[in-house]
Amino acid sequence: MALRYFDLESLKTTPLTREPFQFLAVPNFLTAEACAAINRDYPKIAESGSFPAAQLSFGPAFQELLDELGSDEFRAAFEQKFGVDLTGRPHTVTVRGRCAAKDGRIHTDTKSKIITILIYMNPEWEHSGGRLRLLKSNASLDDPIMEVPPAAGTLLAFKRSENSWHGHMPYEGERRVIQFNWVTSEGDRRVAMLRHHISAAVKRLLGKRESEYA
């Protein structure tokens, strides 16, 4: 399929950093026009946390984005960039709309994830918090390799490893990000989605109770 939203040429020409783990960041991976269309059709998410895309309601432009994420062309571009065979690997898509003050703790991602892709959808970002930091270690957020503002159209991708440390300084409020992962097996995909389904249900229940007593 022909990809309308993604600038795969920018991905190809962006150098891959290999140490201490493999990563790259591509500003304007989505055009301004694409970002505007996707944001108009972005799911309405009132709670913090990651929600499986299949649980959410959204418009046609957002569905087109999901279709392109799942395309052979998208997969082939990342296979070439990271030098990894993703044939037959299932994928997961989760969506965030809001950030809680406790979010952003340092972690590496679960072992079942092969490549993590984050696509940010915030029209602008003036805040000091909420900017993802790729880190040299898990000791501190204050020793980053790179800091990535979550501005609309920016893509960040990394190969998961035992030292793929990342996190961000606290921020509370709207923070839109789409997370796409290729995972090791269908069983791992089901476990990840079940975990997100349960977490999403709990968050929505707590949010409803808070609103009842507000």
PDB file of C-alpha atoms in Angstrom:
ATOM      1  CA  MET A   1       0.000   0.000   0.000  1.00  0.00           C
ATOM      2  CA  ALA A   2       1.099   3.579  -0.597  1.00  0.00           C
ATOM      3  CA  LEU A   3       1.734   5.352   2.712  1.00  0.00           C
ATOM      4  CA  ARG A   4       0.160   8.837   2.924  1.00  0.00           C
ATOM      5  CA  TYR A   5       1.076   9.816   6.433  1.00  0.00           C
ATOM      6  CA  PHE A   6       4.664   8.647   6.995  1.00  0.00           C
ATOM      7  CA  ASP A   7       7.857  10.081   5.537  1.00  0.00           C
ATOM      8  CA  LEU A   8       9.832   6.849   5.128  1.00  0.00           C
ATOM      9  CA  GLU A   9      12.557   8.707   3.234  1.00  0.00           C
ATOM     10  CA  SER A  10      13.345  10.739   6.386  1.00  0.00           C
ATOM     11  CA  LEU A  11      13.546   7.488   8.324  1.00  0.00           C
ATOM     12  CA  LYS A  12      15.990   6.044   5.792  1.00  0.00           C
ATOM     13  CA  THR A  13      18.280   9.081   5.890  1.00  0.00           C
ATOM     14  CA  THR A  14      18.298   9.490   9.685  1.00  0.00           C
ATOM     15  CA  PRO A  15      21.405   7.825  11.168  1.00  0.00           C
ATOM     16  CA  LEU A  16      20.834   4.996  13.638  1.00  0.00           C
ATOM     17  CA  THR A  17      22.671   5.492  16.925  1.00  0.00           C
ATOM     18  CA  ARG A  18      24.055   2.106  18.017  1.00  0.00           C
ATOM     19  CA  GLU A  19      25.531   2.754  21.480  1.00  0.00           C
ATOM     20  CA  PRO A  20      24.662   2.271  24.272  1.00  0.00           C
ATOM     21  CA  PHE A  21      21.580   0.854  22.496  1.00  0.00           C
ATOM     22  CA  GLN A  22      20.032   1.279  19.052  1.00  0.00           C
ATOM     23  CA  PHE A  23      17.713   4.266  18.587  1.00  0.00           C
ATOM     24  CA  LEU A  24      16.758   7.143  16.332  1.00  0.00           C
ATOM     25  CA  ALA A  25      14.461  10.155  16.406  1.00  0.00           C
ATOM     26  CA  VAL A  26      12.780  11.610  13.307  1.00  0.00           C
ATOM     27  CA  PRO A  27      11.098  15.033  13.636  1.00  0.00           C
ATOM     28  CA  ASN A  28       8.310  15.634  11.104  1.00  0.00           C
ATOM     29  CA  PHE A  29       7.925  11.924  10.363  1.00  0.00           C
ATOM     30  CA  LEU A  30       4.294  12.902   9.845  1.00  0.00           C
ATOM     31  CA  THR A  31       3.437  15.992   7.833  1.00  0.00           C
ATOM     32  CA  ALA A  32       1.610  18.921   9.435  1.00  0.00           C
ATOM     33  CA  GLU A  33      -1.448  18.084   7.312  1.00  0.00           C
ATOM     34  CA  ALA A  34      -1.408  14.465   8.498  1.00  0.00           C
ATOM     35  CA  CYS A  35      -1.021  15.532  12.134  1.00  0.00           C
ATOM     36  CA  ALA A  36      -4.000  17.880  11.860  1.00  0.00           C
ATOM     37  CA  ALA A  37      -6.213  15.144  10.367  1.00  0.00           C
ATOM     38  CA  ILE A  38      -5.129  12.518  12.919  1.00  0.00           C
ATOM     39  CA  ASN A  39      -5.574  14.887  15.856  1.00  0.00           C
ATOM     40  CA  ARG A  40      -9.096  15.729  14.706  1.00  0.00           C
ATOM     41  CA  ASP A  41      -9.906  12.007  14.795  1.00  0.00           C
ATOM     42  CA  TYR A  42      -7.804  11.138  17.850  1.00  0.00           C
ATOM     43  CA  PRO A  43      -9.553   9.047  20.544  1.00  0.00           C
ATOM     44  CA  LYS A  44     -10.984  11.026  23.445  1.00  0.00           C
ATOM     45  CA  ILE A  45      -9.126   9.726  26.500  1.00  0.00           C
ATOM     46  CA  ALA A  46      -9.945  11.212  29.892  1.00  0.00           C
ATOM     47  CA  GLU A  47      -7.659   9.013  32.029  1.00  0.00           C
ATOM     48  CA  SER A  48      -3.900   8.576  32.201  1.00  0.00           C
ATOM     49  CA  GLY A  49      -2.333   5.318  31.047  1.00  0.00           C
ATOM     50  CA  SER A  50      -2.036   3.292  27.841  1.00  0.00           C
ATOM     51  CA  PHE A  51      -5.174   1.988  26.142  1.00  0.00           C
ATOM     52  CA  PRO A  52      -5.313  -0.671  23.412  1.00  0.00           C
ATOM     53  CA  ALA A  53      -6.381   0.947  20.158  1.00  0.00           C
ATOM     54  CA  ALA A  54      -9.060  -1.739  19.737  1.00  0.00           C
ATOM     55  CA  GLN A  55     -10.798  -0.459  22.906  1.00  0.00           C
ATOM     56  CA  LEU A  56     -11.095   3.106  21.684  1.00  0.00           C
ATOM     57  CA  SER A  57     -13.396   5.075  19.412  1.00  0.00           C
ATOM     58  CA  PHE A  58     -11.850   7.332  16.770  1.00  0.00           C
ATOM     59  CA  GLY A  59     -12.378   8.776  13.302  1.00  0.00           C
ATOM     60  CA  PRO A  60     -11.257   7.623   9.840  1.00  0.00           C
ATOM     61  CA  ALA A  61      -7.932   9.468   9.750  1.00  0.00           C
ATOM     62  CA  PHE A  62      -6.813   7.716  12.920  1.00  0.00           C
ATOM     63  CA  GLN A  63      -7.870   4.376  11.416  1.00  0.00           C
ATOM     64  CA  GLU A  64      -5.762   5.142   8.340  1.00  0.00           C
ATOM     65  CA  LEU A  65      -2.811   5.750  10.645  1.00  0.00           C
ATOM     66  CA  LEU A  66      -3.339   2.346  12.280  1.00  0.00           C
ATOM     67  CA  ASP A  67      -3.563   0.696   8.856  1.00  0.00           C
ATOM     68  CA  GLU A  68      -0.251   2.228   7.803  1.00  0.00           C
ATOM     69  CA  LEU A  69       1.404   1.137  11.045  1.00  0.00           C
ATOM     70  CA  GLY A  70       0.386  -2.445  10.283  1.00  0.00           C
ATOM     71  CA  SER A  71       1.518  -2.355   6.652  1.00  0.00           C
ATOM     72  CA  ASP A  72       4.298  -4.400   5.075  1.00  0.00           C
ATOM     73  CA  GLU A  73       5.936  -1.178   3.873  1.00  0.00           C
ATOM     74  CA  PHE A  74       6.201   0.187   7.408  1.00  0.00           C
ATOM     75  CA  ARG A  75       7.615  -3.100   8.721  1.00  0.00           C
ATOM     76  CA  ALA A  76      10.152  -3.383   5.894  1.00  0.00           C
ATOM     77  CA  ALA A  77      11.483   0.128   6.569  1.00  0.00           C
ATOM     78  CA  PHE A  78      12.241  -0.729  10.192  1.00  0.00           C
ATOM     79  CA  GLU A  79      13.668  -4.126   9.318  1.00  0.00           C
ATOM     80  CA  GLN A  80      16.149  -2.385   7.043  1.00  0.00           C
ATOM     81  CA  LYS A  81      16.975   0.384   9.513  1.00  0.00           C
ATOM     82  CA  PHE A  82      17.521  -1.876  12.537  1.00  0.00           C
ATOM     83  CA  GLY A  83      18.822  -4.917  10.652  1.00  0.00           C
ATOM     84  CA  VAL A  84      16.245  -7.277  12.151  1.00  0.00           C
ATOM     85  CA  ASP A  85      13.822  -9.753  10.583  1.00  0.00           C
ATOM     86  CA  LEU A  86      10.273  -9.008  11.755  1.00  0.00           C
ATOM     87  CA  THR A  87       8.538 -11.462   9.416  1.00  0.00           C
ATOM     88  CA  GLY A  88       5.624 -13.070  11.216  1.00  0.00           C
ATOM     89  CA  ARG A  89       6.132 -11.015  14.375  1.00  0.00           C
ATOM     90  CA  PRO A  90       2.833  -9.738  15.786  1.00  0.00           C
ATOM     91  CA  HIS A  91       2.445  -6.142  16.876  1.00  0.00           C
ATOM     92  CA  THR A  92       0.608  -4.126  19.501  1.00  0.00           C
ATOM     93  CA  VAL A  93      -0.745  -0.580  19.380  1.00  0.00           C
ATOM     94  CA  THR A  94      -1.584   1.394  22.494  1.00  0.00           C
ATOM     95  CA  VAL A  95      -2.659   5.023  22.774  1.00  0.00           C
ATOM     96  CA  ARG A  96      -2.173   7.642  25.459  1.00  0.00           C
ATOM     97  CA  GLY A  97      -4.127  10.846  25.837  1.00  0.00           C
ATOM     98  CA  ARG A  98      -3.119  12.060  29.281  1.00  0.00           C
ATOM     99  CA  CYS A  99      -0.122  11.878  31.586  1.00  0.00           C
ATOM    100  CA  ALA A 100      -0.189  11.505  35.379  1.00  0.00           C
ATOM    101  CA  ALA A 101       2.423  12.960  37.699  1.00  0.00           C
ATOM    102  CA  LYS A 102       3.678   9.446  38.541  1.00  0.00           C
ATOM    103  CA  ASP A 103       4.290   8.506  34.888  1.00  0.00           C
ATOM    104  CA  GLY A 104       7.715   8.527  33.268  1.00  0.00           C
ATOM    105  CA  ARG A 105       9.642   6.338  35.699  1.00  0.00           C
ATOM    106  CA  ILE A 106      12.883   4.890  34.333  1.00  0.00           C
ATOM    107  CA  HIS A 107      12.500   1.496  32.635  1.00  0.00           C
ATOM    108  CA  THR A 108      13.695  -0.534  29.632  1.00  0.00           C
ATOM    109  CA  ASP A 109      10.359  -2.000  28.371  1.00  0.00           C
ATOM    110  CA  THR A 110       9.401  -5.649  28.759  1.00  0.00           C
ATOM    111  CA  LYS A 111      11.563  -8.392  27.255  1.00  0.00           C
ATOM    112  CA  SER A 112       8.801  -9.463  24.859  1.00  0.00           C
ATOM    113  CA  LYS A 113       9.121  -6.186  22.926  1.00  0.00           C
ATOM    114  CA  ILE A 114      11.527  -6.195  19.979  1.00  0.00           C
ATOM    115  CA  ILE A 115      11.247  -2.610  18.721  1.00  0.00           C
ATOM    116  CA  THR A 116       9.354   0.236  20.373  1.00  0.00           C
ATOM    117  CA  ILE A 117       8.028   3.081  18.227  1.00  0.00           C
ATOM    118  CA  LEU A 118       6.549   6.226  19.752  1.00  0.00           C
ATOM    119  CA  ILE A 119       4.700   8.743  17.606  1.00  0.00           C
ATOM    120  CA  TYR A 120       3.893  11.996  19.367  1.00  0.00           C
ATOM    121  CA  MET A 121       0.796  14.004  18.501  1.00  0.00           C
ATOM    122  CA  ASN A 122       0.913  17.149  20.667  1.00  0.00           C
ATOM    123  CA  PRO A 123       0.557  20.350  18.587  1.00  0.00           C
ATOM    124  CA  GLU A 124       3.254  22.081  20.656  1.00  0.00           C
ATOM    125  CA  TRP A 125       5.254  21.381  23.786  1.00  0.00           C
ATOM    126  CA  GLU A 126       6.571  24.179  25.992  1.00  0.00           C
ATOM    127  CA  HIS A 127       6.706  22.173  29.226  1.00  0.00           C
ATOM    128  CA  SER A 128       9.968  21.023  30.794  1.00  0.00           C
ATOM    129  CA  GLY A 129       8.332  17.779  31.957  1.00  0.00           C
ATOM    130  CA  GLY A 130       7.017  15.021  29.707  1.00  0.00           C
ATOM    131  CA  ARG A 131      10.016  15.112  27.338  1.00  0.00           C
ATOM    132  CA  LEU A 132      11.218  11.550  26.885  1.00  0.00           C
ATOM    133  CA  ARG A 133      14.855  11.037  27.848  1.00  0.00           C
ATOM    134  CA  LEU A 134      16.966   8.173  26.571  1.00  0.00           C
ATOM    135  CA  LEU A 135      19.386   7.459  29.385  1.00  0.00           C
ATOM    136  CA  LYS A 136      22.911   6.164  29.935  1.00  0.00           C
ATOM    137  CA  SER A 137      21.798   4.191  32.980  1.00  0.00           C
ATOM    138  CA  ASN A 138      18.907   3.719  35.386  1.00  0.00           C
ATOM    139  CA  ALA A 139      20.615   5.874  38.011  1.00  0.00           C
ATOM    140  CA  SER A 140      19.075   9.221  37.150  1.00  0.00           C
ATOM    141  CA  LEU A 141      16.961  11.169  34.683  1.00  0.00           C
ATOM    142  CA  ASP A 142      19.641  13.856  34.809  1.00  0.00           C
ATOM    143  CA  ASP A 143      22.160  11.992  32.612  1.00  0.00           C
ATOM    144  CA  PRO A 144      20.398  11.731  29.234  1.00  0.00           C
ATOM    145  CA  ILE A 145      21.758  10.649  25.883  1.00  0.00           C
ATOM    146  CA  MET A 146      18.920  12.495  24.158  1.00  0.00           C
ATOM    147  CA  GLU A 147      15.769  14.351  25.112  1.00  0.00           C
ATOM    148  CA  VAL A 148      12.788  14.225  22.746  1.00  0.00           C
ATOM    149  CA  PRO A 149       9.949  16.762  23.073  1.00  0.00           C
ATOM    150  CA  PRO A 150       6.613  15.031  22.324  1.00  0.00           C
ATOM    151  CA  ALA A 151       5.787  17.438  19.504  1.00  0.00           C
ATOM    152  CA  ALA A 152       3.327  16.454  16.777  1.00  0.00           C
ATOM    153  CA  GLY A 153       4.773  14.291  14.015  1.00  0.00           C
ATOM    154  CA  THR A 154       7.924  13.268  15.885  1.00  0.00           C
ATOM    155  CA  LEU A 155       8.873   9.592  15.822  1.00  0.00           C
ATOM    156  CA  LEU A 156      11.192   7.922  18.322  1.00  0.00           C
ATOM    157  CA  ALA A 157      12.189   4.285  17.824  1.00  0.00           C
ATOM    158  CA  PHE A 158      14.551   2.013  19.705  1.00  0.00           C
ATOM    159  CA  LYS A 159      15.469  -1.644  19.872  1.00  0.00           C
ATOM    160  CA  ARG A 160      14.639  -3.011  23.287  1.00  0.00           C
ATOM    161  CA  SER A 161      17.643  -4.239  25.257  1.00  0.00           C
ATOM    162  CA  GLU A 162      18.712  -4.747  28.855  1.00  0.00           C
ATOM    163  CA  ASN A 163      20.062  -1.179  28.900  1.00  0.00           C
ATOM    164  CA  SER A 164      17.464   0.674  26.792  1.00  0.00           C
ATOM    165  CA  TRP A 165      16.714   2.954  29.751  1.00  0.00           C
ATOM    166  CA  HIS A 166      14.247   5.776  29.245  1.00  0.00           C
ATOM    167  CA  GLY A 167      11.829   7.950  31.194  1.00  0.00           C
ATOM    168  CA  HIS A 168      10.747  11.558  31.588  1.00  0.00           C
ATOM    169  CA  MET A 169      10.430  14.278  34.190  1.00  0.00           C
ATOM    170  CA  PRO A 170       6.978  14.602  35.808  1.00  0.00           C
ATOM    171  CA  TYR A 171       4.135  16.161  33.878  1.00  0.00           C
ATOM    172  CA  GLU A 172       0.394  16.109  34.462  1.00  0.00           C
ATOM    173  CA  GLY A 173      -2.101  16.851  31.717  1.00  0.00           C
ATOM    174  CA  GLU A 174      -2.794  16.080  28.071  1.00  0.00           C
ATOM    175  CA  ARG A 175       0.068  14.246  26.357  1.00  0.00           C
ATOM    176  CA  ARG A 176      -0.796  12.379  23.183  1.00  0.00           C
ATOM    177  CA  VAL A 177       1.374   9.485  22.062  1.00  0.00           C
ATOM    178  CA  ILE A 178       0.835   6.345  20.003  1.00  0.00           C
ATOM    179  CA  GLN A 179       3.020   3.377  20.946  1.00  0.00           C
ATOM    180  CA  PHE A 180       3.633   0.607  18.429  1.00  0.00           C
ATOM    181  CA  ASN A 181       5.621  -2.541  19.248  1.00  0.00           C
ATOM    182  CA  TRP A 182       6.648  -5.632  17.425  1.00  0.00           C
ATOM    183  CA  VAL A 183       6.667  -8.440  19.975  1.00  0.00           C
ATOM    184  CA  THR A 184       8.247 -11.873  20.071  1.00  0.00           C
ATOM    185  CA  SER A 185       5.142 -14.084  19.814  1.00  0.00           C
ATOM    186  CA  GLU A 186       1.360 -14.164  19.578  1.00  0.00           C
ATOM    187  CA  GLY A 187       1.250 -15.332  23.187  1.00  0.00           C
ATOM    188  CA  ASP A 188       3.224 -12.267  24.273  1.00  0.00           C
ATOM    189  CA  ARG A 189       0.899 -10.041  22.254  1.00  0.00           C
ATOM    190  CA  ARG A 190      -2.158 -11.513  23.991  1.00  0.00           C
ATOM    191  CA  VAL A 191      -0.601 -11.134  27.444  1.00  0.00           C
ATOM    192  CA  ALA A 192       0.327  -7.494  26.748  1.00  0.00           C
ATOM    193  CA  MET A 193      -3.139  -6.648  25.454  1.00  0.00           C
ATOM    194  CA  LEU A 194      -4.839  -8.402  28.369  1.00  0.00           C
ATOM    195  CA  ARG A 195      -2.690  -6.441  30.803  1.00  0.00           C
ATOM    196  CA  HIS A 196      -3.599  -3.169  29.092  1.00  0.00           C
ATOM    197  CA  HIS A 197      -7.295  -4.116  28.949  1.00  0.00           C
ATOM    198  CA  ILE A 198      -7.381  -4.789  32.698  1.00  0.00           C
ATOM    199  CA  SER A 199      -5.402  -1.651  33.497  1.00  0.00           C
ATOM    200  CA  ALA A 200      -7.677   0.466  31.285  1.00  0.00           C
ATOM    201  CA  ALA A 201     -10.814  -0.939  32.905  1.00  0.00           C
ATOM    202  CA  VAL A 202      -9.495  -0.176  36.400  1.00  0.00           C
ATOM    203  CA  LYS A 203      -8.463   3.370  35.423  1.00  0.00           C
ATOM    204  CA  ARG A 204     -11.882   4.082  33.939  1.00  0.00           C
ATOM    205  CA  LEU A 205     -13.651   2.703  37.004  1.00  0.00           C
ATOM    206  CA  LEU A 206     -11.531   4.839  39.329  1.00  0.00           C
ATOM    207  CA  GLY A 207     -12.089   7.872  37.121  1.00  0.00           C
ATOM    208  CA  LYS A 208     -15.858   7.335  37.241  1.00  0.00           C
ATOM    209  CA  ARG A 209     -15.814   7.032  41.044  1.00  0.00           C
ATOM    210  CA  GLU A 210     -13.732  10.195  41.395  1.00  0.00           C
ATOM    211  CA  SER A 211     -16.196  12.105  39.204  1.00  0.00           C
ATOM    212  CA  GLU A 212     -19.120  10.874  41.340  1.00  0.00           C
ATOM    213  CA  TYR A 213     -17.538  12.383  44.438  1.00  0.00           C
ATOM    214  CA  ALA A 214     -16.115  15.505  42.829  1.00  0.00           C
TER     215      ALA A 214
END
